[in-house]
Structure formats: C-alpha cells, structure tokens
PDB file of C-alpha atoms in Angstrom:
ATOM      1  CA  UNK A   1      -0.068   0.053   0.084  1.00 74.00           C
ATOM      2  CA  UNK A   2       0.923   3.488   0.075  1.00 81.00           C
ATOM      3  CA  UNK A   3       3.318   5.151   2.548  1.00 88.00           C
ATOM      4  CA  UNK A   4       3.167   8.907   3.111  1.00 94.00           C
ATOM      5  CA  UNK A   5       5.889  10.555   4.952  1.00 96.00           C
ATOM      6  CA  UNK A   6       5.712  14.216   6.249  1.00 97.00           C
ATOM      7  CA  UNK A   7       8.682  16.480   7.217  1.00 97.00           C
ATOM      8  CA  UNK A   8       9.008  18.144   9.872  1.00 97.00           C
ATOM      9  CA  UNK A   9       6.873  17.126  12.708  1.00 96.00           C
ATOM     10  CA  UNK A  10       7.163  20.645  14.148  1.00 97.00           C
ATOM     11  CA  UNK A  11       7.916  23.965  12.862  1.00 98.00           C
ATOM     12  CA  UNK A  12       8.144  27.418  14.048  1.00 98.00           C
ATOM     13  CA  UNK A  13       8.359  30.529  12.142  1.00 98.00           C
ATOM     14  CA  UNK A  14       8.368  34.248  12.663  1.00 98.00           C
ATOM     15  CA  UNK A  15       5.427  36.026  11.519  1.00 98.00           C
ATOM     16  CA  UNK A  16       5.926  37.176   7.862  1.00 97.00           C
ATOM     17  CA  UNK A  17       8.257  34.642   7.230  1.00 97.00           C
ATOM     18  CA  UNK A  18       7.774  31.531   4.704  1.00 98.00           C
ATOM     19  CA  UNK A  19       6.721  28.035   5.854  1.00 98.00           C
ATOM     20  CA  UNK A  20       7.399  24.871   3.836  1.00 98.00           C
ATOM     21  CA  UNK A  21       6.438  21.340   4.702  1.00 98.00           C
ATOM     22  CA  UNK A  22       7.348  18.560   2.475  1.00 98.00           C
ATOM     23  CA  UNK A  23       5.650  14.963   1.854  1.00 98.00           C
ATOM     24  CA  UNK A  24       6.817  12.073  -0.131  1.00 97.00           C
ATOM     25  CA  UNK A  25       4.692   9.089  -1.174  1.00 96.00           C
ATOM     26  CA  UNK A  26       5.689   5.454  -2.326  1.00 93.00           C
ATOM     27  CA  UNK A  27       2.740   4.518  -4.887  1.00 90.00           C
ATOM     28  CA  UNK A  28       3.380   5.547  -8.308  1.00 89.00           C
ATOM     29  CA  UNK A  29      -0.085   5.161  -8.966  1.00 87.00           C
ATOM     30  CA  UNK A  30      -1.175   7.984  -6.607  1.00 90.00           C
ATOM     31  CA  UNK A  31      -2.732  10.911  -8.292  1.00 89.00           C
ATOM     32  CA  UNK A  32      -4.505  13.225  -6.028  1.00 91.00           C
ATOM     33  CA  UNK A  33      -2.769  14.827  -3.387  1.00 94.00           C
ATOM     34  CA  UNK A  34      -4.651  17.258  -0.694  1.00 95.00           C
ATOM     35  CA  UNK A  35      -3.502  19.044   2.166  1.00 97.00           C
ATOM     36  CA  UNK A  36      -5.497  19.563   5.329  1.00 97.00           C
ATOM     37  CA  UNK A  37      -5.400  22.452   8.162  1.00 97.00           C
ATOM     38  CA  UNK A  38      -6.685  21.245  11.621  1.00 97.00           C
ATOM     39  CA  UNK A  39      -6.932  24.157  14.081  1.00 96.00           C
ATOM     40  CA  UNK A  40      -6.816  22.969  17.821  1.00 93.00           C
ATOM     41  CA  UNK A  41      -9.866  21.193  18.753  1.00 91.00           C
ATOM     42  CA  UNK A  42     -11.230  21.425  14.920  1.00 94.00           C
ATOM     43  CA  UNK A  43     -11.695  19.171  12.194  1.00 95.00           C
ATOM     44  CA  UNK A  44      -9.106  18.897   9.320  1.00 96.00           C
ATOM     45  CA  UNK A  45     -10.103  21.306   6.522  1.00 95.00           C
ATOM     46  CA  UNK A  46      -9.041  21.226   3.028  1.00 95.00           C
ATOM     47  CA  UNK A  47      -6.788  24.212   2.041  1.00 96.00           C
ATOM     48  CA  UNK A  48      -5.341  23.104  -1.244  1.00 96.00           C
ATOM     49  CA  UNK A  49      -5.052  20.030  -3.411  1.00 94.00           C
ATOM     50  CA  UNK A  50      -3.054  19.127  -6.541  1.00 93.00           C
ATOM     51  CA  UNK A  51      -3.467  16.713  -9.268  1.00 89.00           C
ATOM     52  CA  UNK A  52      -0.761  14.404 -10.746  1.00 84.00           C
ATOM     53  CA  UNK A  53      -1.061  16.394 -14.100  1.00 84.00           C
ATOM     54  CA  UNK A  54      -0.222  19.540 -12.844  1.00 82.00           C
ATOM     55  CA  UNK A  55       3.180  20.400 -11.120  1.00 90.00           C
ATOM     56  CA  UNK A  56       2.228  23.518  -9.173  1.00 94.00           C
ATOM     57  CA  UNK A  57      -0.982  25.336  -7.887  1.00 94.00           C
ATOM     58  CA  UNK A  58      -1.244  28.652  -5.971  1.00 96.00           C
ATOM     59  CA  UNK A  59      -3.930  30.167  -3.969  1.00 94.00           C
ATOM     60  CA  UNK A  60      -3.122  33.363  -2.571  1.00 96.00           C
ATOM     61  CA  UNK A  61      -0.325  32.845   0.168  1.00 97.00           C
ATOM     62  CA  UNK A  62      -0.757  29.167  -0.140  1.00 98.00           C
ATOM     63  CA  UNK A  63       0.907  27.015  -2.841  1.00 97.00           C
ATOM     64  CA  UNK A  64       1.692  23.305  -3.547  1.00 97.00           C
ATOM     65  CA  UNK A  65       4.260  21.607  -5.801  1.00 97.00           C
ATOM     66  CA  UNK A  66       4.539  18.127  -7.022  1.00 96.00           C
ATOM     67  CA  UNK A  67       7.400  16.417  -8.283  1.00 95.00           C
ATOM     68  CA  UNK A  68       6.203  13.037  -9.641  1.00 92.00           C
ATOM     69  CA  UNK A  69       9.297  11.756 -10.958  1.00 93.00           C
ATOM     70  CA  UNK A  70      10.888  11.821  -7.192  1.00 94.00           C
ATOM     71  CA  UNK A  71       7.404  11.411  -5.649  1.00 95.00           C
ATOM     72  CA  UNK A  72       7.374  14.466  -3.377  1.00 95.00           C
ATOM     73  CA  UNK A  73       5.143  17.201  -2.838  1.00 97.00           C
ATOM     74  CA  UNK A  74       5.180  20.282  -0.579  1.00 98.00           C
ATOM     75  CA  UNK A  75       3.189  22.879   0.848  1.00 98.00           C
ATOM     76  CA  UNK A  76       4.212  26.362   0.971  1.00 98.00           C
ATOM     77  CA  UNK A  77       2.965  29.429   2.995  1.00 98.00           C
ATOM     78  CA  UNK A  78       4.479  32.757   2.433  1.00 97.00           C
ATOM     79  CA  UNK A  79       3.807  35.926   4.729  1.00 97.00           C
ATOM     80  CA  UNK A  80       2.839  33.539   7.579  1.00 98.00           C
ATOM     81  CA  UNK A  81       0.171  35.043  10.088  1.00 97.00           C
ATOM     82  CA  UNK A  82      -0.450  33.732  13.599  1.00 96.00           C
ATOM     83  CA  UNK A  83      -4.001  32.230  12.361  1.00 97.00           C
ATOM     84  CA  UNK A  84      -1.740  29.871  10.245  1.00 98.00           C
ATOM     85  CA  UNK A  85      -0.769  28.037  13.397  1.00 98.00           C
ATOM     86  CA  UNK A  86      -2.316  24.720  13.156  1.00 97.00           C
ATOM     87  CA  UNK A  87      -1.451  21.071  12.458  1.00 97.00           C
ATOM     88  CA  UNK A  88      -0.834  20.725   8.668  1.00 98.00           C
ATOM     89  CA  UNK A  89      -1.323  17.208   7.047  1.00 97.00           C
ATOM     90  CA  UNK A  90      -0.589  16.080   3.275  1.00 97.00           C
ATOM     91  CA  UNK A  91      -2.466  12.890   1.974  1.00 95.00           C
ATOM     92  CA  UNK A  92      -2.214  10.893  -1.041  1.00 93.00           C
ATOM     93  CA  UNK A  93      -5.142   8.716  -3.055  1.00 89.00           C
ATOM     94  CA  UNK A  94      -4.290   6.304  -5.650  1.00 79.00           C
ATOM     95  CA  UNK A  95      -6.155   6.139  -9.007  1.00 70.00           C
ATOM     96  CA  UNK A  96      -7.965   2.965  -7.733  1.00 70.00           C
ATOM     97  CA  UNK A  97      -9.440   5.208  -5.193  1.00 62.00           C
ATOM     98  CA  UNK A  98      -9.221   2.795  -2.180  1.00 60.00           C
ATOM     99  CA  UNK A  99      -8.391   5.038   0.697  1.00 76.00           C
ATOM    100  CA  UNK A 100      -6.743   8.569   1.276  1.00 86.00           C
ATOM    101  CA  UNK A 101      -3.228   7.961   3.038  1.00 89.00           C
ATOM    102  CA  UNK A 102      -2.311  10.619   5.449  1.00 93.00           C
ATOM    103  CA  UNK A 103       0.841  11.906   6.565  1.00 95.00           C
ATOM    104  CA  UNK A 104       1.860  12.049  10.422  1.00 95.00           C
ATOM    105  CA  UNK A 105       1.330  15.875  10.496  1.00 96.00           C
ATOM    106  CA  UNK A 106       3.263  19.154  11.304  1.00 97.00           C
ATOM    107  CA  UNK A 107       2.451  21.162  14.060  1.00 97.00           C
ATOM    108  CA  UNK A 108       3.197  24.809  12.913  1.00 98.00           C
ATOM    109  CA  UNK A 109       3.580  27.649  14.921  1.00 98.00           C
ATOM    110  CA  UNK A 110       3.582  31.363  13.726  1.00 98.00           C
ATOM    111  CA  UNK A 111       5.279  33.928  16.661  1.00 97.00           C
ATOM    112  CA  UNK A 112       4.018  36.970  16.484  1.00 94.00           C
TER     113      UNK A 112
ATOM    114  CA  UNK B   1     -26.198  23.846   7.411  1.00 64.00           C
ATOM    115  CA  UNK B   2     -23.547  21.350   8.763  1.00 67.00           C
ATOM    116  CA  UNK B   3     -22.522  19.317   5.794  1.00 91.00           C
ATOM    117  CA  UNK B   4     -21.171  16.183   8.030  1.00 96.00           C
ATOM    118  CA  UNK B   5     -22.731  15.857  11.291  1.00 96.00           C
ATOM    119  CA  UNK B   6     -21.744  13.613  14.196  1.00 96.00           C
ATOM    120  CA  UNK B   7     -23.015  13.018  17.404  1.00 96.00           C
ATOM    121  CA  UNK B   8     -22.048  13.090  20.190  1.00 97.00           C
ATOM    122  CA  UNK B   9     -19.139  15.144  20.008  1.00 96.00           C
ATOM    123  CA  UNK B  10     -17.794  13.970  23.535  1.00 97.00           C
ATOM    124  CA  UNK B  11     -18.357  10.673  25.128  1.00 96.00           C
ATOM    125  CA  UNK B  12     -16.727   9.676  28.462  1.00 97.00           C
ATOM    126  CA  UNK B  13     -17.633   6.068  29.613  1.00 97.00           C
ATOM    127  CA  UNK B  14     -16.047   3.311  31.635  1.00 97.00           C
ATOM    128  CA  UNK B  15     -13.943   0.568  30.326  1.00 97.00           C
ATOM    129  CA  UNK B  16     -16.079  -2.347  29.367  1.00 97.00           C
ATOM    130  CA  UNK B  17     -19.017  -0.539  28.252  1.00 97.00           C
ATOM    131  CA  UNK B  18     -20.817  -0.394  24.604  1.00 97.00           C
ATOM    132  CA  UNK B  19     -21.030   3.242  22.782  1.00 97.00           C
ATOM    133  CA  UNK B  20     -22.000   4.490  19.448  1.00 97.00           C
ATOM    134  CA  UNK B  21     -21.107   7.388  17.677  1.00 98.00           C
ATOM    135  CA  UNK B  22     -23.650   8.191  14.759  1.00 97.00           C
ATOM    136  CA  UNK B  23     -22.615  10.269  11.632  1.00 97.00           C
ATOM    137  CA  UNK B  24     -24.887  11.714   8.863  1.00 97.00           C
ATOM    138  CA  UNK B  25     -23.851  13.742   5.613  1.00 96.00           C
ATOM    139  CA  UNK B  26     -26.228  15.852   3.798  1.00 95.00           C
ATOM    140  CA  UNK B  27     -23.991  16.390   0.721  1.00 93.00           C
ATOM    141  CA  UNK B  28     -25.212  13.627  -1.296  1.00 92.00           C
ATOM    142  CA  UNK B  29     -22.063  11.999  -1.270  1.00 92.00           C
ATOM    143  CA  UNK B  30     -21.460   8.254  -2.069  1.00 90.00           C
ATOM    144  CA  UNK B  31     -18.685   7.286   0.325  1.00 90.00           C
ATOM    145  CA  UNK B  32     -18.321   7.489   4.009  1.00 92.00           C
ATOM    146  CA  UNK B  33     -15.336   6.973   6.252  1.00 93.00           C
ATOM    147  CA  UNK B  34     -14.425   6.502   9.885  1.00 94.00           C
ATOM    148  CA  UNK B  35     -10.978   7.496  10.694  1.00 94.00           C
ATOM    149  CA  UNK B  36      -9.424   7.676  14.247  1.00 95.00           C
ATOM    150  CA  UNK B  37      -7.117  10.163  15.593  1.00 95.00           C
ATOM    151  CA  UNK B  38      -5.007   9.427  18.361  1.00 91.00           C
ATOM    152  CA  UNK B  39      -3.137  11.666  20.955  1.00 87.00           C
ATOM    153  CA  UNK B  40      -0.044  12.023  18.858  1.00 85.00           C
ATOM    154  CA  UNK B  41      -2.345  13.493  15.896  1.00 86.00           C
ATOM    155  CA  UNK B  42      -2.289  10.487  13.500  1.00 90.00           C
ATOM    156  CA  UNK B  43      -5.203  10.152  11.018  1.00 92.00           C
ATOM    157  CA  UNK B  44      -5.847   6.444  10.645  1.00 90.00           C
ATOM    158  CA  UNK B  45      -8.673   5.050   8.456  1.00 89.00           C
ATOM    159  CA  UNK B  46     -10.809   2.412   9.998  1.00 91.00           C
ATOM    160  CA  UNK B  47     -13.602   1.896   7.629  1.00 89.00           C
ATOM    161  CA  UNK B  48     -15.048   2.994   4.442  1.00 88.00           C
ATOM    162  CA  UNK B  49     -18.470   2.661   2.685  1.00 89.00           C
ATOM    163  CA  UNK B  50     -19.474   3.136  -0.685  1.00 86.00           C
ATOM    164  CA  UNK B  51     -23.375   3.243  -1.318  1.00 84.00           C
ATOM    165  CA  UNK B  52     -23.771   1.242   2.169  1.00 82.00           C
ATOM    166  CA  UNK B  53     -21.179  -1.215   1.161  1.00 84.00           C
ATOM    167  CA  UNK B  54     -18.181  -1.983   3.101  1.00 84.00           C
ATOM    168  CA  UNK B  55     -15.079  -1.184   0.935  1.00 80.00           C
ATOM    169  CA  UNK B  56     -12.112  -0.724   3.455  1.00 75.00           C
ATOM    170  CA  UNK B  57     -11.991  -2.712   6.752  1.00 74.00           C
ATOM    171  CA  UNK B  58      -8.418  -1.931   8.126  1.00 75.00           C
ATOM    172  CA  UNK B  59      -6.889  -3.968  10.799  1.00 77.00           C
ATOM    173  CA  UNK B  60      -9.434  -2.805  13.609  1.00 87.00           C
ATOM    174  CA  UNK B  61     -10.770  -5.160  16.333  1.00 90.00           C
ATOM    175  CA  UNK B  62     -13.757  -6.842  15.769  1.00 90.00           C
ATOM    176  CA  UNK B  63     -15.123  -5.011  18.738  1.00 95.00           C
ATOM    177  CA  UNK B  64     -15.728  -1.939  16.342  1.00 94.00           C
ATOM    178  CA  UNK B  65     -18.763  -2.576  14.035  1.00 93.00           C
ATOM    179  CA  UNK B  66     -19.802  -0.020  11.473  1.00 93.00           C
ATOM    180  CA  UNK B  67     -23.453   0.104  10.348  1.00 93.00           C
ATOM    181  CA  UNK B  68     -24.636   2.074   6.882  1.00 93.00           C
ATOM    182  CA  UNK B  69     -28.372   2.129   7.028  1.00 92.00           C
ATOM    183  CA  UNK B  70     -28.218   4.492   3.925  1.00 92.00           C
ATOM    184  CA  UNK B  71     -25.410   6.109   2.039  1.00 90.00           C
ATOM    185  CA  UNK B  72     -26.197   9.207   4.234  1.00 95.00           C
ATOM    186  CA  UNK B  73     -25.603   7.540   7.247  1.00 96.00           C
ATOM    187  CA  UNK B  74     -22.588   5.858   8.552  1.00 96.00           C
ATOM    188  CA  UNK B  75     -22.646   4.853  12.512  1.00 96.00           C
ATOM    189  CA  UNK B  76     -19.865   3.382  14.705  1.00 96.00           C
ATOM    190  CA  UNK B  77     -20.416   0.928  17.507  1.00 96.00           C
ATOM    191  CA  UNK B  78     -17.915  -0.216  19.845  1.00 96.00           C
ATOM    192  CA  UNK B  79     -18.580  -3.099  22.410  1.00 96.00           C
ATOM    193  CA  UNK B  80     -16.244  -3.680  25.461  1.00 97.00           C
ATOM    194  CA  UNK B  81     -14.361  -0.354  25.543  1.00 97.00           C
ATOM    195  CA  UNK B  82     -10.747  -0.444  26.371  1.00 96.00           C
ATOM    196  CA  UNK B  83      -8.346   2.434  27.605  1.00 96.00           C
ATOM    197  CA  UNK B  84      -6.742   2.399  24.185  1.00 94.00           C
ATOM    198  CA  UNK B  85      -9.747   3.291  22.225  1.00 95.00           C
ATOM    199  CA  UNK B  86      -9.754   6.683  23.818  1.00 96.00           C
ATOM    200  CA  UNK B  87      -9.096   9.024  20.624  1.00 96.00           C
ATOM    201  CA  UNK B  88     -10.846  11.469  18.716  1.00 97.00           C
ATOM    202  CA  UNK B  89     -13.201   9.808  15.866  1.00 97.00           C
ATOM    203  CA  UNK B  90     -13.699  11.434  12.661  1.00 97.00           C
ATOM    204  CA  UNK B  91     -16.591  10.828  10.154  1.00 97.00           C
ATOM    205  CA  UNK B  92     -15.748  11.872   6.670  1.00 95.00           C
ATOM    206  CA  UNK B  93     -17.528  11.828   3.070  1.00 93.00           C
ATOM    207  CA  UNK B  94     -16.389  12.170  -0.393  1.00 90.00           C
ATOM    208  CA  UNK B  95     -18.327  12.482  -3.556  1.00 86.00           C
ATOM    209  CA  UNK B  96     -17.400   9.112  -4.738  1.00 74.00           C
ATOM    210  CA  UNK B  97     -14.901   6.268  -4.280  1.00 67.00           C
ATOM    211  CA  UNK B  98     -12.591   7.410  -6.924  1.00 68.00           C
ATOM    212  CA  UNK B  99     -12.783  11.106  -6.983  1.00 68.00           C
ATOM    213  CA  UNK B 100     -13.134  14.409  -4.960  1.00 76.00           C
ATOM    214  CA  UNK B 101     -12.037  15.591  -1.766  1.00 85.00           C
ATOM    215  CA  UNK B 102     -12.672  14.544   1.983  1.00 90.00           C
ATOM    216  CA  UNK B 103     -15.061  16.590   4.078  1.00 93.00           C
ATOM    217  CA  UNK B 104     -14.642  15.864   7.849  1.00 96.00           C
ATOM    218  CA  UNK B 105     -17.017  16.048  10.509  1.00 96.00           C
ATOM    219  CA  UNK B 106     -16.623  17.695  13.645  1.00 95.00           C
ATOM    220  CA  UNK B 107     -15.364  14.923  15.605  1.00 96.00           C
ATOM    221  CA  UNK B 108     -16.228  12.726  18.556  1.00 97.00           C
ATOM    222  CA  UNK B 109     -13.700  12.607  21.537  1.00 97.00           C
ATOM    223  CA  UNK B 110     -14.085   9.540  23.281  1.00 97.00           C
ATOM    224  CA  UNK B 111     -12.622   9.182  26.841  1.00 97.00           C
ATOM    225  CA  UNK B 112     -12.529   5.739  28.535  1.00 97.00           C
ATOM    226  CA  UNK B 113     -11.674   5.509  32.077  1.00 96.00           C
TER     227      UNK B 113
END
C-alpha cells in the first residue's frame, strides 16, 4: 500500500516568514494530493490540493508543488500569520480510489 | 447547514461499556469513512463504505462495528471499550470512491476511564 512521510513534525516561524512542509509518497499510482489544516480542537479542512497532471498550484499565500518523478510534494505558506498556526496534514490517494493515506502531520507555530 | 455531522461530540465512559457514534452527511456523497485520531494526531483510516457497502476494513478489532443504513449515514458501534480506544473519531465523506475531496465531521472525542 501507499506510504506517506511528512517532515518536519514541528515547525516554528516568525510572523511574515515563509513555511515549507514536505511529503513523500511511495505508490506511483497516486494521483491526488490534498493538504488539510487542523486547528486545535477542530476538524481537518482542505486548504489546497493538486492532481498528478499539474506541477504547481497556488491560492493566495498558499502553494503546492508536485514532483512526480521524485514522488514528493510540498506545501508553501508565504507571509505567515498567527492564524496559520495549526497542524497540517498531507495526503495521497491512488487512481484506484481505495483510501486517503495521510502523513503524520506538521504542527506549525507562527510567532507574532 | 452542517455538511457532515456526528454525535455525540464528547463521550466519557467506563471500560467495558458499549457505545455508539452516529454520522450523517447531507452532501449527497456516495462514500463515507471513519478515521481515528490518537493523541499524537495520527489520522488512521478504520472503515470506508461506498453506497452502503463496506469497501475498506483496516486492521481494526472486531469490537468496532460500522453500520450504514443508507448512504447518508454511517454509524460506529464499539463493544467492550478499552483504555486504548480513547481518541477522537472523525467521520468523513467524499463524492465517490474514486474522486473528490474528503469532508470531515467535527469529531467525537471518546474518553474511556
């Protein structure tokens, strides 16, 4: 089955700096890569996603890049704000559906 | 309107008891899931149903039994609760088994004493 690894497990940045979270996956059949943000005590919510036919996608301060050859994808948050503080999860899903395989999460703290 | 709703939000119970968590989605999705999030925040799939049929059954003790009376509902019943069952249980749904994002419910925090 698919194995998704996520790094780092914790990340602290100063407000205004950029944050980068990286994930790798093992199954070349994976074709959909969402990123979820989970604030304390709340549910994970989709913030951005990318499909395997695209190399990069951007939505305001958030961008995701995908390298299919190397089987890794990354989340980039620019101009971080305190409200970006949360746990972020990457995930991968194969083209046979099956299930969403989640990374182990990154706890991001943005220091004002 | 809440898209994926689960009840109860909090559940505190003694070891050995039996409890249920209910989940309903009003998105018209075909596929529903149960995830377990432990104290380290790992999100682990437990079950997946597609149009009321069981698709995924990960290595979960048979004390856990899902039931899907229709494609809008997926309930989780847990027998003989153990301390290690303490976690947050998230219900989720997606449009179908092969496509679409995952929508999570608010979570149900289960504490076994």
